[in-house]
Amino acid sequence: MTTELTIALAILLLPLVSFILLIFTGKRYNEKSGLVGTAFLGADLLLSLYILFAKIPSEAKVWDFTFTWIDFHSFVNNVPLKLDIGIMVDNLTAVMLVVVTLISFLVHLFSLAYMKGDIRYSRYYANLGLFTFSMLGIVITNNYLLMYVFWELVGLSSYLLIGHWYEKKSASDAAKKAFLVNRVGDLGFFIGIMIVWMQFSTLTFDGIFSSIQNGNIPFNSNTWLTAAGLLIFCGAVGKSAQFPLHVWLPDAMEGPTPVSALIHAATMVAAGVYLVARTFPMLTADALLYIAYIGAITAFIAATIAIAQNDIKKILAYSTISQLGYMVMGLGVGAYTAGVFHLVTHAAFKAGLFLASGSVIHAMHHALHQVNDHHTDAQDIRSMGGLKNKMPVTFWTMMIFTLAISGVPLTSGFLSKDEILAGTLAFSKFSGHTIIPIIGFLVAGLTAFYMFRMMIVVFFGDHVDRNRADHLHESPRVMTVPLIILAALSFFAFYSFNPISASHGWFFENVTTPTVVVPESVSATSTEEFVEEVHHQHTLAMILSVSVAGLGILIAFATYYWKKISADAVADALKPLYNFFSRKWYFDELYDATVVAATIGVARLLAWFDSVIIDGIVNGAASVTRLGSVISGKFDSIVVDGMVNFTAYSAGFFGMLLRTIQTGKLQTYIVFALIGLMVLLALYI
Amino acid sequence: MDMMEYFSNADLVGSSPILALGTFSLIALLVNSLVKNSQKIVFWVCVAGVVVSLWFAFDNFELNHTAFSDMLLVGGYASFYSILFLVITLFALFLSVPYLEKEEYHLGEYYILIILSTIGMMLMGSAGDLITIFLGIEIMSVAFYVLAGYFRTKLSSNESALKYFLLGAFATGFLLYGIALIYGTTGTTNLIRIAAQYPQAFMDPLHLIGWGLVLIGFSFKVAAVPFHMWVPDVYEGAPTSVTAFMSTGGKAAAFSAFILAFSVPMSMHDPKLTMVIAILAAASMLIGNWFGLSQTNLKRMLAYSSIAHAGYMLIGIASGTQLGQQGITFYLVSYGLTNLGAFGVIAMLEKENGKNLSYEDYAGLARTKPALAALLSMFMFSLTGIPPFAGFVGKYYLFASAVQSNLTWLAILGVITSLFSTYYYLRIVVYMYFREGGEELPPLSRISFATVVLSGIGIVVLGIVPSLILDVLKSMF
């Protein structure tokens, strides 16, 4: 293993060390655990930066270390059956390592103040370590097997983090929901992996892709290749909260707000997008089309729901789902780099939005506490307002994040969103699916609208309660510094020196679309042609996206700042539609009535089966034994009483033969052995 | 007269592990009878003997020949099994000291008997001849009979020893009669020379009956149904440290000889014999797991579990393939570590006169002794065959060998009965973690704890990196 890969391995393991350290010693050094965890992540971030700066200029396309974990010493279809696992670092991984460790580090830092005095402070930091470890594992492995393992570990650690305040029923319910909904997607992922394993007898990305390139297709059918790709995509649907499995993410806001920033901005939800990116070479045109539509539908549904939410974190949650839809859509239309690029830019500004909202909630909690108000919801934007002057740093940074997510020029979000939209335009030109770019631009407008609605209601105007307003203060430095860092990272300059196009920035130069390996007949449009067309569409996309974003912002100001349009009147006029959006398209109700009800029905059936059949078998075993000993007891007393006669003997004998009794008497054992001998010899000769 | 006329240097080198341990056992015997209160010294002499023997066994690993006119195999397989027995012996020795001290029954001959039985095991694992197998079995068994009755003032221990002895003698009768018939029909007891007479010899029914009787003799030793009846009584009555040793070392030795006796001459797959062994396997899995369900005493539960595991391992013999034999060998390693660990925990928690051995007594252990509870849970998971513990890998290989040999029904039966076994294995976990309870526990010994932790580490490492052993096995078979 090269030095670089050893460092990469250290990056992976440092958070695990932090977890182990904190889980075992945390109780003893409770207050110190936050600093320990943060220090570990700080070191991890530095190492990741080193890897990034070493990898990008490096000649090698990929650094890889593979070893045989288990050799089954047998062959299937003349391919040796063995499990190879290992780690690899290519440009995508190098970028992801920095993204994950950076956001995780900032969340660690932010939590020092935010989680101060929490009852399970050290447990919280331990779980953050476990979570970061799992996420890093996903991006660093070179095979589906380990990826699946880390995938599940992310599921577990997110469960622990979302349910951190498990005394609260809503929190433990949300954790369970996240875990179970994810499991649905993971099942598909697992079946996909099994298909791949059946066909290729390897699970390394490299091995699979080169096998497909050599014309090796599951069951010799392109349909199966599409199916395998889509089943693996199922995992992404679960983790990246795509329609129809997006329902867990908004509930997961029950976790501490920094956790939301970590899970829902840069890591867990990004895992799904990363999975699609990794699987990209083996996705057929059909699979990609399906993925593009899922992404577009998700983006649209989530954006419409976000308009009608009043909880600051719920708004951000739906905006996350919507933006994830964007990324998936981007990958689906073939704009690989754009999709991944949006993942990176989004990670920074969405983590910033969550942390900023955490800062706001922190201040609100404090103020509500001061005025002894225990009824007002600290997260409801309607009970805020006028925070601009009270919390200037939070306001200005959050404004930058909002501009970025709305796709306003000079921000990173503008660059990445623009590339995706240009990609959808190019895609519609080739495939004729015009609905996808239409949804793309529509959602861009909606995003600008609901984000500015939130900003105006929270920060502008006067605070709803004068009394409370006096107690509102800016958050401590340890919370604002991460915000400032993330705000800086939301400017274009970090990604491209050209503020209107990223296509010649370092990211696009280095994270390039991988070679597609599926047979020509089922592959999507070739990369060169596609890139060419994206260039043609770029100006149009830019003009359109800036105008729809501007329109969205304008409407938001007209409605909530200048009050030219009455929001209530509009909501009243479109009552059914408004209700439909604010009730989240009734997805939860739908699932409760179908999937949940059916599951509970099946569970009842199984419980009945358990208590009647299984317990019956177990009790039966016990009573057979008991019956056996009763009978043998009788048998013994008969012998002892001297009433031995052949009839009784053979009766008892056959009774025992049927029940195989453990009598404790040596003679019977020998009798059994002899019977066994005779039976076997009879069978044998 | 020059001894070298009768055997060569190679013979001595080949048998060096056995000779070394034998020498040390004689020294230990002398020390024990000449020095008063010499238990500790005897113990260390025995440990030294095992270590020296281990060194010779490792040294011989690369060799590949036979010794004493093909009576003994040298290197590879023989060395691997010798190492396995010696490691198990080492674990058992260290587990025994605190147990015997706790039971206030600490005598030097205990350790001597342990290493004498190890000599028998090593003979069995390196046998090239039916007579060697017989000698090995007898040396091992006679030592075991005495060990089972080691608590000579306790009725249960005496009962256990007597039963074991009588049934063991009975089984030896079968074995010897079988060997005699085979000798009568082939004119040799050497396994390779018997194999050379296939298939003509098998036309003779007497030859077949001979193998059948040998099979039954082995079935007794590995505790396969319907020759298993002694197991629960003996395991329960014997001192726990002895049970730990018998159920791991004894079983491994019986299987090592079983493989030698049946795979060398039987590599030609006699279909009838295969079927009989498959039936024995099926019956053992069914009966062992079925009766395990209703046990309340942990030692008895592990006795039935031992019967069930004999069934799983017989699958490997029935398959008649190298994969099956590798599977058994891996399984014996993992089963040995797991059972030593489980019995180690039980021995640590046992109170005087066989108290504190029921499921109820383990309620709430997770709170009072979290480390022990976690370890015991690991052992139970491994016995059930749940990854990432070694038990899973072993089962995987055995079932895979069954499928490879068109014995899929055996693999299916194995999986289903494993499912049954989950109930009684995990029941102890339920008691430890989800039931309230927990009274005063005897003070725990550090040595036992270290031994148990080592077994725990072993099953995790082998479960995650089975190649450590598998690659060695690959080179052996």
PDB file of C-alpha atoms in Angstrom, chain A residues 431-526:
ATOM      1  CA  SER A 431     -34.474  12.319 -26.143  1.00  0.00           C
ATOM      2  CA  GLY A 432     -37.531  14.547 -26.524  1.00  0.00           C
ATOM      3  CA  HIS A 433     -38.417  14.429 -22.838  1.00  0.00           C
ATOM      4  CA  THR A 434     -39.140  18.171 -22.561  1.00  0.00           C
ATOM      5  CA  ILE A 435     -40.983  17.775 -19.268  1.00  0.00           C
ATOM      6  CA  ILE A 436     -37.700  17.330 -17.427  1.00  0.00           C
ATOM      7  CA  PRO A 437     -36.213  20.768 -18.184  1.00  0.00           C
ATOM      8  CA  ILE A 438     -39.632  22.333 -17.591  1.00  0.00           C
ATOM      9  CA  ILE A 439     -39.764  20.833 -14.100  1.00  0.00           C
ATOM     10  CA  GLY A 440     -36.145  21.839 -13.584  1.00  0.00           C
ATOM     11  CA  PHE A 441     -36.797  25.536 -14.243  1.00  0.00           C
ATOM     12  CA  LEU A 442     -40.094  25.490 -12.390  1.00  0.00           C
ATOM     13  CA  VAL A 443     -38.418  24.094  -9.312  1.00  0.00           C
ATOM     14  CA  ALA A 444     -35.660  26.684  -9.588  1.00  0.00           C
ATOM     15  CA  GLY A 445     -38.323  29.389  -9.350  1.00  0.00           C
ATOM     16  CA  LEU A 446     -40.132  27.659  -6.489  1.00  0.00           C
ATOM     17  CA  THR A 447     -36.882  27.274  -4.592  1.00  0.00           C
ATOM     18  CA  ALA A 448     -36.067  30.961  -4.809  1.00  0.00           C
ATOM     19  CA  PHE A 449     -39.602  31.760  -3.677  1.00  0.00           C
ATOM     20  CA  TYR A 450     -39.811  29.546  -0.583  1.00  0.00           C
ATOM     21  CA  MET A 451     -36.275  30.281   0.545  1.00  0.00           C
ATOM     22  CA  PHE A 452     -36.851  34.024   0.423  1.00  0.00           C
ATOM     23  CA  ARG A 453     -40.218  33.584   2.081  1.00  0.00           C
ATOM     24  CA  MET A 454     -38.380  31.976   4.968  1.00  0.00           C
ATOM     25  CA  MET A 455     -35.674  34.644   5.076  1.00  0.00           C
ATOM     26  CA  ILE A 456     -38.162  37.529   5.026  1.00  0.00           C
ATOM     27  CA  VAL A 457     -40.440  36.065   7.667  1.00  0.00           C
ATOM     28  CA  VAL A 458     -37.585  35.168   9.976  1.00  0.00           C
ATOM     29  CA  PHE A 459     -35.261  38.132   9.661  1.00  0.00           C
ATOM     30  CA  PHE A 460     -37.182  41.143   8.325  1.00  0.00           C
ATOM     31  CA  GLY A 461     -39.926  43.253   9.836  1.00  0.00           C
ATOM     32  CA  ASP A 462     -40.422  43.367  13.587  1.00  0.00           C
ATOM     33  CA  HIS A 463     -40.233  40.547  16.012  1.00  0.00           C
ATOM     34  CA  VAL A 464     -43.669  39.234  16.882  1.00  0.00           C
ATOM     35  CA  ASP A 465     -43.103  39.684  20.607  1.00  0.00           C
ATOM     36  CA  ARG A 466     -41.375  42.816  21.884  1.00  0.00           C
ATOM     37  CA  ASN A 467     -40.675  41.345  25.285  1.00  0.00           C
ATOM     38  CA  ARG A 468     -38.954  38.380  23.846  1.00  0.00           C
ATOM     39  CA  ALA A 469     -37.032  40.416  21.304  1.00  0.00           C
ATOM     40  CA  ASP A 470     -34.923  41.962  24.057  1.00  0.00           C
ATOM     41  CA  HIS A 471     -33.574  38.556  24.963  1.00  0.00           C
ATOM     42  CA  LEU A 472     -32.507  37.575  21.467  1.00  0.00           C
ATOM     43  CA  HIS A 473     -28.734  37.510  21.004  1.00  0.00           C
ATOM     44  CA  GLU A 474     -26.236  36.460  18.422  1.00  0.00           C
ATOM     45  CA  SER A 475     -24.828  32.972  19.012  1.00  0.00           C
ATOM     46  CA  PRO A 476     -21.309  32.486  20.405  1.00  0.00           C
ATOM     47  CA  ARG A 477     -18.238  32.608  18.212  1.00  0.00           C
ATOM     48  CA  VAL A 478     -17.824  28.827  18.064  1.00  0.00           C
ATOM     49  CA  MET A 479     -21.170  28.685  16.292  1.00  0.00           C
ATOM     50  CA  THR A 480     -20.722  31.664  13.985  1.00  0.00           C
ATOM     51  CA  VAL A 481     -17.244  30.730  12.769  1.00  0.00           C
ATOM     52  CA  PRO A 482     -18.466  27.589  11.001  1.00  0.00           C
ATOM     53  CA  LEU A 483     -21.172  29.712   9.384  1.00  0.00           C
ATOM     54  CA  ILE A 484     -18.621  32.210   8.091  1.00  0.00           C
ATOM     55  CA  ILE A 485     -16.424  29.431   6.701  1.00  0.00           C
ATOM     56  CA  LEU A 486     -19.365  27.845   4.927  1.00  0.00           C
ATOM     57  CA  ALA A 487     -20.527  31.217   3.626  1.00  0.00           C
ATOM     58  CA  ALA A 488     -17.119  31.787   2.119  1.00  0.00           C
ATOM     59  CA  LEU A 489     -17.335  28.387   0.463  1.00  0.00           C
ATOM     60  CA  SER A 490     -20.632  29.367  -1.118  1.00  0.00           C
ATOM     61  CA  PHE A 491     -18.931  31.793  -3.489  1.00  0.00           C
ATOM     62  CA  PHE A 492     -18.027  30.831  -6.999  1.00  0.00           C
ATOM     63  CA  ALA A 493     -14.329  31.480  -6.615  1.00  0.00           C
ATOM     64  CA  PHE A 494     -13.605  28.215  -4.876  1.00  0.00           C
ATOM     65  CA  TYR A 495     -14.842  26.181  -7.784  1.00  0.00           C
ATOM     66  CA  SER A 496     -14.140  28.216 -10.891  1.00  0.00           C
ATOM     67  CA  PHE A 497     -12.555  31.544 -11.665  1.00  0.00           C
ATOM     68  CA  ASN A 498     -15.204  32.239 -14.212  1.00  0.00           C
ATOM     69  CA  PRO A 499     -18.292  33.416 -12.281  1.00  0.00           C
ATOM     70  CA  ILE A 500     -20.795  32.432 -14.942  1.00  0.00           C
ATOM     71  CA  SER A 501     -19.549  29.008 -15.955  1.00  0.00           C
ATOM     72  CA  ALA A 502     -17.826  26.265 -14.031  1.00  0.00           C
ATOM     73  CA  SER A 503     -17.057  24.127 -17.019  1.00  0.00           C
ATOM     74  CA  HIS A 504     -13.419  25.184 -17.070  1.00  0.00           C
ATOM     75  CA  GLY A 505     -12.960  25.211 -13.312  1.00  0.00           C
ATOM     76  CA  TRP A 506     -10.823  22.640 -11.549  1.00  0.00           C
ATOM     77  CA  PHE A 507     -13.821  20.562 -10.604  1.00  0.00           C
ATOM     78  CA  PHE A 508     -15.055  19.986 -14.136  1.00  0.00           C
ATOM     79  CA  GLU A 509     -11.526  19.455 -15.366  1.00  0.00           C
ATOM     80  CA  ASN A 510     -10.836  16.740 -12.833  1.00  0.00           C
ATOM     81  CA  VAL A 511     -14.081  14.996 -11.924  1.00  0.00           C
ATOM     82  CA  THR A 512     -14.995  13.797 -15.352  1.00  0.00           C
ATOM     83  CA  THR A 513     -17.725  11.496 -16.546  1.00  0.00           C
ATOM     84  CA  PRO A 514     -16.515   7.898 -16.288  1.00  0.00           C
ATOM     85  CA  THR A 515     -16.471   5.686 -19.354  1.00  0.00           C
ATOM     86  CA  VAL A 516     -19.843   4.101 -19.861  1.00  0.00           C
ATOM     87  CA  VAL A 517     -19.459   0.352 -20.291  1.00  0.00           C
ATOM     88  CA  VAL A 518     -22.937  -0.835 -21.218  1.00  0.00           C
ATOM     89  CA  PRO A 519     -23.438  -2.205 -24.749  1.00  0.00           C
ATOM     90  CA  GLU A 520     -23.747   0.481 -27.398  1.00  0.00           C
ATOM     91  CA  SER A 521     -27.318  -0.463 -28.250  1.00  0.00           C
ATOM     92  CA  VAL A 522     -28.612   0.440 -24.792  1.00  0.00           C
ATOM     93  CA  SER A 523     -26.228   3.206 -23.769  1.00  0.00           C
ATOM     94  CA  ALA A 524     -27.254   6.824 -23.431  1.00  0.00           C
ATOM     95  CA  THR A 525     -26.009   9.580 -25.735  1.00  0.00           C
ATOM     96  CA  SER A 526     -22.274   9.556 -26.046  1.00  0.00           C
TER      97      SER A 526
END
